[in-house]
Amino acid sequence: MHQPIRRIAITTGGGDAPGLNAVIQAVTRSALQRGWTCVGIRDGYDGLLRPERYGPGEGLIPLTLPRVDGIAALGGTLLGSTNQGNPFAYPVRQADGSTALIDRSQDLLDALSRERVDALVAVGGDGSLAIAHRLAQRGLPVVGVPKTIDNDLDGTVTTFGFDTAVAFASECIDRLHTTAASHHRIIAVEVMGRYAGWIALHAGLAGGAHAILLPELPFDLAPVAEMVRRRDAQGQSHSLVVVAEGAHPRGGERALSGPAEAGHAERLGGMGEQVSQALARLAGKDARCVVLGHLLRGGSPSAFDRVAALRFGAAAVRALAAGLSGVMVALDGNTVRPVPLADVAGRMKAVPLDGDTLATARDLGICLGQ
Amino acid sequence: MHQPIRRIAITTGGGDAPGLNAVIQAVTRSALQRGWTCVGIRDGYDGLLRPERYGPGEGLIPLTLPRVDGIAALGGTLLGSTNQGNPFAYPVRQADGSTALIDRSQDLLDALSRERVDALVAVGGDGSLAIAHRLAQRGLPVVGVPKTIDNDLDGTVTTFGFDTAVAFASECIDRLHTTAASHHRIIAVEVMGRYAGWIALHAGLAGGAHAILLPELPFDLAPVAEMVRRRDAQGQSHSLVVVAEGAHPRGGERALSGPAEAGHAERLGGMGEQVSQALARLAGKDARCVVLGHLLRGGSPSAFDRVAALRFGAAAVRALAAGLSGVMVALDGNTVRPVPLADVAGRMKAVPLDGDTLATARDLGICLGQ
Amino acid sequence: MHQPIRRIAITTGGGDAPGLNAVIQAVTRSALQRGWTCVGIRDGYDGLLRPERYGPGEGLIPLTLPRVDGIAALGGTLLGSTNQGNPFAYPVRQADGSTALIDRSQDLLDALSRERVDALVAVGGDGSLAIAHRLAQRGLPVVGVPKTIDNDLDGTVTTFGFDTAVAFASECIDRLHTTAASHHRIIAVEVMGRYAGWIALHAGLAGGAHAILLPELPFDLAPVAEMVRRRDAQGQSHSLVVVAEGAHPRGGERALSGPAEAGHAERLGGMGEQVSQALARLAGKDARCVVLGHLLRGGSPSAFDRVAALRFGAAAVRALAAGLSGVMVALDGNTVRPVPLADVAGRMKAVPLDGDTLATARDLGICLGQ
Amino acid sequence: MHQPIRRIAITTGGGDAPGLNAVIQAVTRSALQRGWTCVGIRDGYDGLLRPERYGPGEGLIPLTLPRVDGIAALGGTLLGSTNQGNPFAYPVRQADGSTALIDRSQDLLDALSRERVDALVAVGGDGSLAIAHRLAQRGLPVVGVPKTIDNDLDGTVTTFGFDTAVAFASECIDRLHTTAASHHRIIAVEVMGRYAGWIALHAGLAGGAHAILLPELPFDLAPVAEMVRRRDAQGQSHSLVVVAEGAHPRGGERALSGPAEAGHAERLGGMGEQVSQALARLAGKDARCVVLGHLLRGGSPSAFDRVAALRFGAAAVRALAAGLSGVMVALDGNTVRPVPLADVAGRMKAVPLDGDTLATARDLGICLGQ
């Protein structure tokens, strides 16, 4: 049985995602409502592991009501950089100039103890949740909050950040329709998604793409070029192809390159660019590539993501108050519930090949490169 | 066993909702992919029941690929007005000038048969789905698609239209913060939701409201006024109160009126206006009311709603192709599935008082008038 | 000749307007670039006139680079409330409980002198600029920055806030089209503009309104009702009427009321509501009113307004550096220039009846109630 | 003296720009109001010059009230592709397979005469307006409407399309702030503007960029790298640099390349990419490039652009009605007026180096690479 909680800390890890500040607000307000105090750890765990980088006492940010007022609508995170060292494999410069990865988890637990932090809310993706899991195993009460733009975390129906990314990608595709049409072009739109095609699939559907290429479905370009030609024949002289960055051709990247490129394959650019160039050749049309990448991480969270983030944050505090540890809060149907971190860690949620969303794309006649 | 389908019709009923055109597009493209043809019935069922209002053959709109191209991003519905007569109780002007409600369902079935329509996709809310259910019982293959801005239909985790409404309401609340603050005011924001407070709760959370009043929780204004005074004392001289149109005070409307109004209660305005006036009196501050009502029904659907609407539309056609009838397509977790219309008809989905979303509002310190 | 400036203050007055924070940022950064320091006066002039309301030294906000970082994108104003007392007629509670208006301008000048403020940037509308003018006449170096949502300040082609208001009003009108169409309704949309119809005219044009009623053109409803009937006859069963809050019927308000209302004219509501009810009677159709009022004051400024506000703020500091006083910065063609406050004070810029924008409305067939 | 006009045509040329459909709507409605008829020429002038591509009579689109209803809010153009052949130098395939440029202006005038078109409204940029000028010199009544995303047409304060492009670019920069900050990165944002830096300057100001590089000001990267280091030293570990595609380093592109690239300069990518790579080297930080290019051409026009486009379209018809020809409608202060095409053709409007907008950037401390 854990001792009663009086003070908690919150950390945000991994890449930027819209909704982080809403989680911070919800955790703070929920904690204060219970009479606890709340602090944020700067820059992942660095506020505690590298105190010399900050002024004395500056590694932790006291989270008060005025401090978190209005932040739920803001992108980014109050807590600074999200991309910092793993306390179990922390990069430490050696005497010979090289960098070694050292287990500094005990330093972290000691620092938390010194700061009289009784429990931790850890917000992050796969990597950050694995760290959270290991910290919980060491005896620290820890609750994880899932965070991924890519929607590829298992154990939860969705999380915050994904909706904002899809909405903006879809708005970008909307904008490209008329430009592609005016210039009789193919436009390939590359979106995030190294291992899972959720953003490509949802944004492609919402934006009315004519083809969508996903990591889950190795593609051939021949059917895509055929779709472009069929549209041309019907007087629709433009085509939009949404490409997940992790999509890949059935025969490997070499399958995309024409004779000219064969020699210097090293500078092919991302998958959107490669698809664009190969399609131009195959379909005999002008083609361009637009890479949305970084644009999808930032921005003010959508209302959906704000509500999701607030619910996750509040649920994390409720879980701690109930004495839980080693769990992640997850959306299940219409309810946010705790699930064991052990059950979700290291499991990637791909787009199910037999799911109704992919079936919808097929039923709408969208080419999937098959 | 139904005979094979060659031609289907689609009808949209009830109020305007963002996503109707996306459903129409998905139904059309899915039907054409299967080699079926597809028509839209104008103005609910009036295209078939009042053919004299339209040119010959104009009561049905042939739905072709070019006709539905690009419409998924547009608000409204291709099929004209959504608020028309119920074929089971159709308003017919009598000789004496009065209007009687006549069962014209057989006229409708005959007209569908004459037009060689083999099956129907009926998009609508509670009322329209009940009609769909009765038509299915009469032997017509019918699949329903749930439509409600208010999110109050049972049997499905969510539907299209709600996300767009919440997003816009939340944006409006965002805008009102600085204005309320600059003028030291209370602003009451009235949103749709006669029987269920989903929009008020989600938009209030996303927009950072200080109080939220729902139909599910009869409210007292005293704690709301107390919250306003507490904020004032902390130097935060504005407060935003989100009021569902169907929220109601514990003691009845009379509980809100001051002595001055007691005499002519008949012109009190909506609940937002009443709350605003009563709070001004109770908290001794300037208060205003903004009614979002009609603004929440229209507009281009959000990416979330477009994807949901496309999935519902495609799933409806798949259900018909599988020989189903008398079902509604519904979102269950991450999957759209058919559920029997008999199980959902007439059941309202209120905000659960023990759900985590309401708990989140409480944990954030948002006043619920309790 | 003024002595060299080392420290300036900025004040914001009048109602909320998107872009105030961008002005503050530009003034601050421009001042610091010149080696000056910069402070903001809280709550209009109250930070100096009512120091007891604030902690010691809290009436002025030191404006540093970190303090103004990122604020150009935010609505509202860092400096608190914009609606405070006029130092030349300051409300002071008398011993007998009444309130008298006292000239406290010398108190203000003394306080500025005590705080070693050498010059003032005064951001505001008609009233605030008149105060700025009088302070300049008293010897304080003062430059005004025009601020009006309504676009009705003379001497400048436009100012900040107006574009954001028009953009949002136009988006609201966009949303109402499909809802009005689905329900066969007239919708009257009331927008700000007590004396000038700029917002109504621009938002009505951008949003595709069918009629626009302006303060500059007293209207008859008969031609509006005629337009509604003509649209009905053409199968377009909805109409949108944009009404400036200051629009008025040619014969006075009584001209709008039907026999039923004649008795209790005291509760007619705003002009949008009156137009809606009268049109419902005249055109024999369902009609509703949407009042956008407060929604148009807040929100993140549009890119146009941010650039305008930044240019105005920087130009104000350049004007002070050049030794100017008693001027307002104004947009003239593509250039921001100083103009004498004496030339613009008290002059209202109405929509010119012979201008090309109004001619455009007429050429497009939009009914102006004539 | 021209004969009375009974029928006019409209053509749109050059790249896609938000607002084209609003011009078409305004021209159509203004013409019909005068009792004229109106047609649109498909695909630039191809609807008349290549009638064989279209069905009989399909090269012209009859523009009626229902046809243009609601289109002012849509991106793109009703008239199809905007990028087609110049009638004075029309590409014609020769017998030997080569392409020759032939003067087909008389074919065009003959076709217009056959179609009983009395006058032409030509919407386009520099090239299209030069064609319009030459057609006017041949005796056809022609009025030009300026169209440029880049804002680089002389003779008019602004035109439509620019505001929408700036607004979207500014929104993209907003989104990149938190991502750049979370990852401690430099992000270079490349925007359109081959010869003029208007979009870069306005979007950079509105989006809070730390450096802006314009075609008008050949840049050095040393001061940009210095700015990045200075921000780093102040704990602001990210920097955003807006780069116009036509910006160029003072010493030529070679000045940007490090030793590694010197060998294969042919694949350097656009200027944004080059700046990003060179800055990474100079400042010793991670740097990325985001190219907005095509995203800035499409989309629904902003309210500002809709109003501008409607005013231009209506003014063009008024000019024709007044018997004018060989003029372009232009915005001058707050009024749209005709100016001679001869005065504006071939004159590029660069960002004035002594203008107040550039002065604003300097006053705000934004690095211009100087």
mmCIF file of C-alpha atoms in Angstrom, chain C residues 26 29-30 33-34 69 157 163 166-167 170 174 202 205-206 236 303-304 306-307 310-311 314 318 334-336 356-357 359-360 362-366, chain D residues 26 29-30 33-34 69 157 163 166-167 170 174 202 205-206 236 303-304 306-307 310-311 314 318 334-336 356-357 359-360 362-366:
data_model
loop_
_atom_site.group_PDB
_atom_site.id
_atom_site.type_symbol
_atom_site.label_atom_id
_atom_site.label_comp_id
_atom_site.label_asym_id
_atom_site.label_seq_id
_atom_site.Cartn_x
_atom_site.Cartn_y
_atom_site.Cartn_z
ATOM 1 C CA ALA C 26 5.781 46.102 -31.402
ATOM 2 C CA ARG C 29 10.448 45.667 -29.034
ATOM 3 C CA SER C 30 10.871 48.931 -30.944
ATOM 4 C CA GLN C 33 15.826 48.310 -29.814
ATOM 5 C CA ARG C 34 16.399 52.027 -29.252
ATOM 6 C CA ASP C 69 7.313 36.980 -26.639
ATOM 7 C CA VAL C 157 -7.661 53.627 -44.467
ATOM 8 C CA ASP C 163 -10.424 42.315 -40.503
ATOM 9 C CA VAL C 166 -15.271 40.629 -40.662
ATOM 10 C CA ALA C 167 -13.594 37.254 -41.157
ATOM 11 C CA SER C 170 -18.328 36.015 -42.672
ATOM 12 C CA ASP C 174 -21.235 30.820 -44.331
ATOM 13 C CA HIS C 202 -17.977 43.630 -45.759
ATOM 14 C CA LEU C 205 -20.511 40.676 -49.189
ATOM 15 C CA ALA C 206 -18.006 38.021 -48.120
ATOM 16 C CA GLN C 236 -34.500 29.289 -53.220
ATOM 17 C CA ALA C 303 -2.615 37.785 -40.119
ATOM 18 C CA PHE C 304 -3.773 41.058 -41.668
ATOM 19 C CA ARG C 306 -1.320 41.306 -36.754
ATOM 20 C CA VAL C 307 0.734 42.968 -39.475
ATOM 21 C CA LEU C 310 2.761 45.586 -35.543
ATOM 22 C CA ARG C 311 3.231 48.340 -38.128
ATOM 23 C CA ALA C 314 6.480 50.338 -34.554
ATOM 24 C CA ARG C 318 9.373 55.948 -34.634
ATOM 25 C CA ASN C 334 0.444 51.170 -48.378
ATOM 26 C CA THR C 335 2.246 53.322 -45.834
ATOM 27 C CA VAL C 336 1.758 54.014 -42.159
ATOM 28 C CA ASP C 356 -17.420 51.365 -54.931
ATOM 29 C CA THR C 357 -18.057 48.830 -52.140
ATOM 30 C CA ALA C 359 -21.902 49.979 -55.587
ATOM 31 C CA THR C 360 -20.619 46.405 -55.610
ATOM 32 C CA ARG C 362 -25.952 46.948 -55.603
ATOM 33 C CA ASP C 363 -24.375 45.449 -58.729
ATOM 34 C CA LEU C 364 -24.527 42.001 -57.149
ATOM 35 C CA GLY C 365 -28.252 42.426 -56.637
ATOM 36 C CA ILE C 366 -28.016 42.521 -52.843
ATOM 37 C CA ALA D 26 -19.366 39.448 -59.389
ATOM 38 C CA ARG D 29 -24.204 39.124 -61.431
ATOM 39 C CA SER D 30 -23.194 42.668 -62.414
ATOM 40 C CA GLN D 33 -28.163 43.188 -63.506
ATOM 41 C CA ARG D 34 -27.501 45.355 -66.562
ATOM 42 C CA ASP D 69 -24.601 30.899 -56.641
ATOM 43 C CA VAL D 157 -2.403 48.690 -53.470
ATOM 44 C CA ASP D 163 -4.285 37.838 -48.002
ATOM 45 C CA VAL D 166 -0.337 35.226 -46.007
ATOM 46 C CA ALA D 167 -2.973 34.016 -43.551
ATOM 47 C CA SER D 170 1.215 32.670 -40.935
ATOM 48 C CA ASP D 174 2.394 29.551 -35.731
ATOM 49 C CA HIS D 202 3.946 39.742 -44.102
ATOM 50 C CA LEU D 205 5.794 39.393 -39.270
ATOM 51 C CA ALA D 206 2.405 37.831 -38.542
ATOM 52 C CA GLN D 236 15.474 30.231 -26.484
ATOM 53 C CA ALA D 303 -13.138 37.380 -46.254
ATOM 54 C CA PHE D 304 -10.723 40.137 -47.278
ATOM 55 C CA ARG D 306 -13.639 37.709 -51.255
ATOM 56 C CA VAL D 307 -14.571 41.347 -50.795
ATOM 57 C CA LEU D 310 -16.130 40.966 -55.683
ATOM 58 C CA ARG D 311 -15.256 44.670 -55.847
ATOM 59 C CA ALA D 314 -18.108 44.557 -60.214
ATOM 60 C CA ARG D 318 -18.863 49.147 -64.480
ATOM 61 C CA ASN D 334 -10.203 52.609 -50.197
ATOM 62 C CA THR D 335 -11.509 52.829 -53.739
ATOM 63 C CA VAL D 336 -11.360 50.550 -56.741
ATOM 64 C CA ASP D 356 7.411 51.201 -43.110
ATOM 65 C CA THR D 357 6.730 47.447 -43.208
ATOM 66 C CA ALA D 359 11.198 49.251 -41.031
ATOM 67 C CA THR D 360 8.799 47.442 -38.722
ATOM 68 C CA ARG D 362 13.925 45.950 -38.316
ATOM 69 C CA ASP D 363 12.395 47.727 -35.312
ATOM 70 C CA LEU D 364 11.123 44.401 -34.000
ATOM 71 C CA GLY D 365 14.665 43.038 -34.109
ATOM 72 C CA ILE D 366 13.915 40.544 -36.885
#
